[in-house]
Coordinates of C-alpha atoms in Angstrom, one line a residue:
X4 CA -22.9 11.3 -17.1
X5 CA -19.2 11.3 -16.9
X6 CA -17.5 8.3 -15.2
X7 CA -15.9 8.6 -11.8
X8 CA -12.7 7.3 -13.0
X9 CA -11.9 10.4 -14.9
X10 CA -11.7 12.3 -11.6
X11 CA -9.8 9.9 -9.8
X12 CA -6.1 9.7 -9.0
X13 CA -4.5 6.3 -9.5
X14 CA -1.3 5.1 -7.7
X15 CA 0.8 2.1 -6.9
X16 CA 2.1 0.3 -3.8
X17 CA 4.8 -2.3 -4.5
X18 CA 5.6 -4.8 -1.3
X19 CA 8.8 -6.0 -3.2
X20 CA 7.6 -9.5 -3.2
X21 CA 10.3 -12.2 -3.5
X22 CA 9.7 -15.0 -6.2
X23 CA 10.7 -18.3 -6.2
X24 CA 14.2 -18.6 -8.0
X25 CA 14.7 -15.1 -7.5
X26 CA 16.4 -13.4 -4.6
X27 CA 15.6 -10.3 -2.4
X28 CA 18.0 -8.2 -4.4
X29 CA 16.1 -9.0 -7.6
X30 CA 12.8 -8.0 -6.0
X31 CA 14.2 -4.6 -4.7
X32 CA 15.5 -3.8 -8.5
X33 CA 12.1 -5.0 -9.7
X34 CA 10.6 -2.4 -7.4
X35 CA 12.7 0.6 -8.7
X36 CA 12.1 -0.8 -12.4
X37 CA 8.3 -0.8 -11.6
X38 CA 8.4 2.6 -10.2
X39 CA 10.2 3.9 -13.5
X40 CA 7.5 2.2 -15.6
X41 CA 4.6 3.5 -13.7
X42 CA 5.7 6.9 -13.8
X43 CA 5.9 6.6 -17.6
X44 CA 2.3 5.6 -17.7
X45 CA 1.2 8.6 -15.6
X46 CA 0.5 7.1 -12.1
X47 CA 0.1 9.6 -9.5
X48 CA 2.2 8.0 -6.5
X49 CA 4.6 5.1 -6.0
X50 CA 4.7 3.7 -2.3
X51 CA 7.0 0.9 -0.7
X52 CA 6.1 -1.0 2.5
X53 CA 7.6 -2.1 5.7
X54 CA 7.8 -5.9 6.7
X55 CA 10.5 -7.8 8.8
X56 CA 11.7 -11.1 8.9
X57 CA 9.4 -12.1 6.1
X58 CA 10.6 -14.5 3.6
X59 CA 8.2 -13.4 0.7
X60 CA 9.0 -9.8 1.2
X61 CA 12.4 -7.9 0.5
X62 CA 11.1 -4.4 1.4
X63 CA 12.2 -4.0 5.1
X64 CA 13.5 -0.5 5.0
X65 CA 10.8 1.5 3.3
X66 CA 12.5 5.1 3.8
X67 CA 15.8 3.9 2.3
X68 CA 13.9 2.0 -0.7
X69 CA 12.0 5.3 -1.2
X70 CA 15.1 7.3 -1.7
X71 CA 16.4 4.7 -4.3
X72 CA 12.9 5.0 -6.1
X73 CA 13.0 8.8 -5.9
X74 CA 16.5 9.0 -7.1
X75 CA 15.7 6.8 -10.1
X76 CA 12.6 8.9 -11.1
X77 CA 11.6 12.3 -11.9
X78 CA 8.0 13.4 -11.2
X79 CA 6.1 10.7 -9.5
X80 CA 5.3 11.2 -6.0
X81 CA 7.3 8.8 -3.9
X82 CA 6.2 7.5 -0.3
X83 CA 5.8 4.6 2.0
X84 CA 2.7 2.5 2.4
X85 CA 3.9 2.5 5.2
X86 CA 6.3 3.1 7.9
X87 CA 4.9 1.3 11.0
X88 CA 5.1 3.8 13.4
X89 CA 5.0 1.7 16.6
X90 CA 8.2 0.1 15.3
X91 CA 10.1 3.2 15.5
X92 CA 10.9 6.4 17.5
X93 CA 9.1 9.3 16.0
X94 CA 12.0 11.5 16.0
X95 CA 14.0 9.1 13.9
X96 CA 10.9 8.7 11.3
X97 CA 10.7 12.6 11.2
X98 CA 14.4 13.0 10.5
X99 CA 14.4 10.2 7.8
X100 CA 11.4 11.8 6.0
X101 CA 13.1 15.3 6.4
X102 CA 16.1 13.9 4.6
X103 CA 14.0 12.5 1.9
X104 CA 11.9 15.9 1.5
X105 CA 15.3 17.9 1.5
X106 CA 16.6 15.8 -1.5
X107 CA 13.4 15.3 -3.4
X108 CA 11.4 18.4 -2.7
X109 CA 7.7 18.2 -3.3
X110 CA 7.7 14.5 -4.2
X111 CA 7.4 12.7 -0.6
X112 CA 4.6 11.3 1.1
X113 CA 4.8 9.8 4.4
X114 CA 2.3 6.9 4.9
X115 CA 2.1 5.5 8.4
X116 CA 0.8 2.3 9.7
X117 CA 0.2 1.1 13.3
X118 CA 1.1 -2.7 13.1
X119 CA 4.0 -4.4 14.9
X120 CA 5.9 -7.3 13.9
X121 CA 4.3 -10.2 12.2
X122 CA 5.2 -12.9 14.8
X123 CA 6.4 -12.9 18.3
X124 CA 9.9 -13.5 17.2
X125 CA 10.0 -10.5 15.0
X126 CA 8.4 -8.4 17.7
X127 CA 11.0 -9.4 20.3
X128 CA 13.9 -8.7 17.6
X129 CA 12.4 -5.2 17.2
X130 CA 12.1 -4.6 20.9
X131 CA 8.5 -4.2 20.6
X132 CA 5.2 -6.2 21.6
X133 CA 1.5 -5.9 20.5
X134 CA 0.6 -3.3 23.0
X135 CA 3.0 -0.7 21.4
X136 CA 0.2 -0.2 18.6
X137 CA -2.1 1.1 21.2
X138 CA -0.5 4.4 21.6
X139 CA -0.5 5.3 17.7
X140 CA -2.4 8.2 18.2
X141 CA 0.3 9.6 20.4
X142 CA 2.9 8.6 18.3
X143 CA 1.5 10.2 15.3
X144 CA 1.0 13.7 17.2
X145 CA 4.7 13.3 18.4
X146 CA 5.8 12.7 14.9
X147 CA 3.7 15.6 13.2
X148 CA 5.0 17.8 16.2
X149 CA 8.7 17.4 15.0
X150 CA 7.8 18.9 11.7
X151 CA 6.3 22.0 13.4
X152 CA 9.0 22.2 16.0
X153 CA 6.5 22.0 19.0
X154 CA 8.3 19.1 20.9
X155 CA 8.4 19.9 24.5
X156 CA 11.8 18.4 24.8
X157 CA 13.5 21.4 23.3
X158 CA 15.3 19.2 20.8
X159 CA 14.6 20.2 17.1
X160 CA 14.3 17.4 14.2
X161 CA 16.9 18.2 11.4
X162 CA 16.2 18.8 8.5
X163 CA 12.4 18.0 9.2
X164 CA 11.4 21.1 11.1
X165 CA 9.7 23.5 8.9
X166 CA 9.2 21.1 6.0
X167 CA 6.0 19.7 4.9
X168 CA 5.6 16.1 4.0
X169 CA 2.1 15.2 3.6
X170 CA 1.1 12.3 6.1
X171 CA -1.3 9.6 5.4
X172 CA -2.7 7.2 7.9
X173 CA -3.3 3.3 6.7
X174 CA -6.6 2.5 8.3
X175 CA -7.8 -0.9 9.3
X176 CA -10.4 -0.8 12.1
X177 CA -9.4 1.8 14.7
X178 CA -7.0 3.7 12.2
X179 CA -10.1 5.4 10.5
X180 CA -11.1 7.1 13.7
X181 CA -7.5 8.0 14.4
X182 CA -7.1 9.5 11.0
X183 CA -10.2 11.7 11.4
X184 CA -9.5 13.1 14.8
X185 CA -5.9 14.0 13.5
X186 CA -7.4 15.5 10.3
X187 CA -5.2 13.5 7.9
X188 CA -6.0 11.6 4.5
X189 CA -6.8 8.0 5.1
X190 CA -5.9 4.7 3.1
X191 CA -8.3 2.1 3.6
X192 CA -8.5 -1.6 2.4
X193 CA -9.2 -4.1 1.3
X194 CA -11.6 -4.3 -1.8
X195 CA -12.4 -7.9 -0.6
X196 CA -14.5 -6.7 2.6
X197 CA -16.4 -4.0 0.9
X198 CA -19.1 -3.7 3.9
X199 CA -16.3 -3.0 6.4
X200 CA -14.5 -0.8 4.2
X201 CA -17.6 1.4 3.6
X202 CA -18.3 1.5 7.3
X203 CA -14.7 2.9 7.9
X204 CA -15.0 5.5 5.4
X205 CA -18.3 6.6 6.6
X206 CA -16.9 7.1 10.2
X207 CA -13.9 8.9 9.1
X208 CA -16.1 11.3 7.2
X209 CA -18.6 11.8 10.1
X210 CA -15.7 12.6 12.6
X211 CA -13.2 14.3 10.4
X212 CA -11.6 17.6 12.0
X213 CA -9.8 19.9 9.6
X214 CA -6.3 20.2 10.2
X215 CA -3.3 22.1 8.7
X216 CA -2.6 18.9 6.9
X217 CA -6.1 18.5 5.5
X218 CA -9.0 20.8 5.2
X219 CA -11.4 18.1 4.2
X220 CA -11.6 14.3 4.2
X221 CA -9.5 12.5 1.5
X222 CA -10.0 8.9 1.0
X223 CA -7.7 6.4 -0.6
X224 CA -9.0 3.0 -1.3
X225 CA -6.5 0.2 -1.9
X226 CA -6.3 -3.4 -3.0
X227 CA -5.7 -5.6 -6.0
X228 CA -6.6 -4.6 -9.2
X229 CA -5.9 -6.9 -12.3
X230 CA -6.6 -6.2 -15.9
X231 CA -5.8 -8.7 -18.8
X232 CA -6.8 -9.6 -22.1
X233 CA -9.2 -12.3 -21.0
X234 CA -10.8 -13.1 -17.6
X235 CA -8.6 -16.4 -17.5
X236 CA -5.6 -14.6 -17.8
X237 CA -6.6 -12.0 -14.9
X238 CA -7.4 -15.0 -13.0
X239 CA -3.7 -16.7 -13.5
X240 CA -2.3 -13.4 -12.2
X241 CA -4.1 -13.6 -8.9
X242 CA -3.1 -17.2 -8.0
X243 CA 0.6 -16.5 -6.4
X244 CA -0.5 -14.0 -4.1
X245 CA -3.6 -16.2 -3.2
X246 CA -1.5 -19.4 -2.5
X247 CA 1.0 -17.5 -0.6
X248 CA -1.6 -16.0 1.7
X249 CA -3.3 -19.5 2.2
X250 CA 0.3 -20.7 3.1
X251 CA 0.7 -18.2 5.8
X252 CA -2.7 -18.9 7.2
X253 CA -2.0 -22.7 7.4
X254 CA 1.8 -22.7 8.2
X255 CA 2.6 -19.4 9.7
X256 CA 5.2 -18.2 7.3
X257 CA 4.6 -15.9 4.2
X258 CA 6.7 -17.6 1.4
X259 CA 8.0 -16.3 -2.0
X260 CA 5.5 -16.2 -4.8
X261 CA 5.5 -19.3 -6.7
X262 CA 4.4 -19.4 -10.5
X263 CA 0.8 -19.9 -11.4
X264 CA 1.9 -23.0 -13.3
X265 CA 3.4 -24.7 -10.2
X266 CA 0.3 -23.6 -8.3
X267 CA -2.0 -25.4 -10.3
X268 CA 0.0 -28.6 -9.9
X269 CA -0.1 -28.7 -6.2
X270 CA -2.1 -30.8 -3.8
X271 CA -3.6 -28.8 -1.2
X272 CA -5.2 -29.9 2.2
X273 CA -9.0 -29.0 2.5
X274 CA -8.1 -26.2 4.9
X275 CA -5.4 -24.9 2.5
X276 CA -7.9 -25.0 -0.4
X277 CA -10.3 -23.2 1.5
X278 CA -8.1 -20.3 2.2
X279 CA -6.8 -20.3 -1.4
X280 CA -10.2 -20.0 -2.8
X281 CA -11.3 -17.4 -0.6
X282 CA -8.1 -15.3 -1.6
X283 CA -9.2 -15.6 -5.2
X284 CA -12.7 -13.8 -5.0
X285 CA -13.4 -10.0 -4.0
X286 CA -10.5 -8.3 -6.1
X287 CA -11.1 -6.2 -9.1
X288 CA -9.9 -8.4 -12.0
X289 CA -10.9 -9.0 -15.6
X290 CA -10.7 -7.5 -19.1
X291 CA -10.6 -3.8 -19.5
X292 CA -14.4 -3.4 -19.9
X293 CA -14.9 -5.5 -16.7
X294 CA -12.6 -3.7 -14.5
X295 CA -14.0 -0.3 -15.9
X296 CA -17.4 -1.2 -14.5
X297 CA -16.0 -2.6 -11.3
X298 CA -14.2 0.6 -10.6
X299 CA -17.1 2.7 -11.2
X300 CA -19.0 0.7 -8.9
X301 CA -16.4 1.1 -6.4
X302 CA -15.8 4.9 -6.7
X303 CA -19.5 5.5 -6.7
X304 CA -19.9 3.6 -3.6
X305 CA -17.1 4.9 -1.5
X306 CA -16.6 8.6 -3.1
X307 CA -12.9 7.9 -3.0
X308 CA -10.5 10.4 -4.5
X309 CA -7.8 7.9 -5.1
X310 CA -7.1 4.4 -5.6
X311 CA -4.0 2.7 -4.5
X312 CA -3.3 -0.6 -6.3
X313 CA -1.4 -3.2 -4.4
X314 CA -1.1 -6.0 -6.9
X315 CA 1.6 -8.6 -6.5
X316 CA 2.2 -11.6 -8.7
X317 CA 5.0 -14.0 -10.0
X318 CA 5.0 -12.9 -13.8
X319 CA 6.4 -9.5 -14.0
X320 CA 5.5 -9.2 -17.6
X321 CA 1.8 -9.6 -17.0
X322 CA 2.0 -7.4 -13.9
X323 CA 3.4 -4.4 -15.9
X324 CA 0.8 -5.3 -18.7
X325 CA -1.8 -5.2 -16.0
X326 CA -0.6 -1.6 -15.2
X327 CA -0.4 -0.4 -18.6
X328 CA -4.2 -1.7 -19.2
X329 CA -5.4 0.1 -16.0
X330 CA -3.6 3.2 -17.0
X331 CA -5.6 3.2 -20.4
X332 CA -8.8 2.8 -18.4
X333 CA -7.9 5.8 -16.0
X334 CA -7.0 8.0 -19.1
X335 CA -3.5 8.6 -17.4
X336 CA -1.5 11.0 -19.5
X337 CA 2.3 9.4 -20.0
X338 CA 5.0 11.5 -18.3

């Protein structure tokens, strides 16, 4: 029996994580460099994210960064994972993606999320509040309408109208239902809560309504995947993100990534240690043989058509090596 891995697309989401001793400028350039490397390795898509006022993330303007990535690459699909629609007017989002599609035809994806700012201060600065996410389905319908010229305002989105930019919904919780009812592909994570993820996928497939954007359900599962020479090496790659998440949970700020060596020298409170150790489990991480097995299990459980890898770490050399090893597992063809 053939492995489901061979039938699956593999893509990358990079959050432009900042690192201790390195500034945001370098993080953004690292993102562009990683896009070029993953294109050479044969990955299907390269997406960037939207975060505001977060010390540990440089990627605050995803459509701007996507333009830089698309300009620096030739064939890989480029998009957002995602633009947080409640933060923006749908017309502006349509115009931005219309410009991207006009400049890089046939290569642009429009990944859309329903989150608002990370803190009350960020939401206030954006002129938004938590309730703005409640009308995500309406915002989504308005956005798609700009591409089809159906706005009741009589205004036309230029150059978006008439162009086709594939939309994806980043689905956590209610997002799966919204994606299904809109007939759109769904991106769902994280791998650490497998039961919740499987419930979301099942719900999505049950109520999916075919649309002009997608004739059948399309599931992208996302999460951390790390491949290294030894299990211990893979574990080291996980440490910086796990510590940063634990720090965010206990201090309310998401910091730049420290090195694995510095983390191992830190003294943590019991609460910090609990979040930190919890952040190290549930990922797909290990040697090539171990990751191959775990991916096969994941794909058999979910029936997903695509895996979106979201790995972040301090050691950029180890990160690129992990993506090279994963490309070998997936049988990707170098560009």
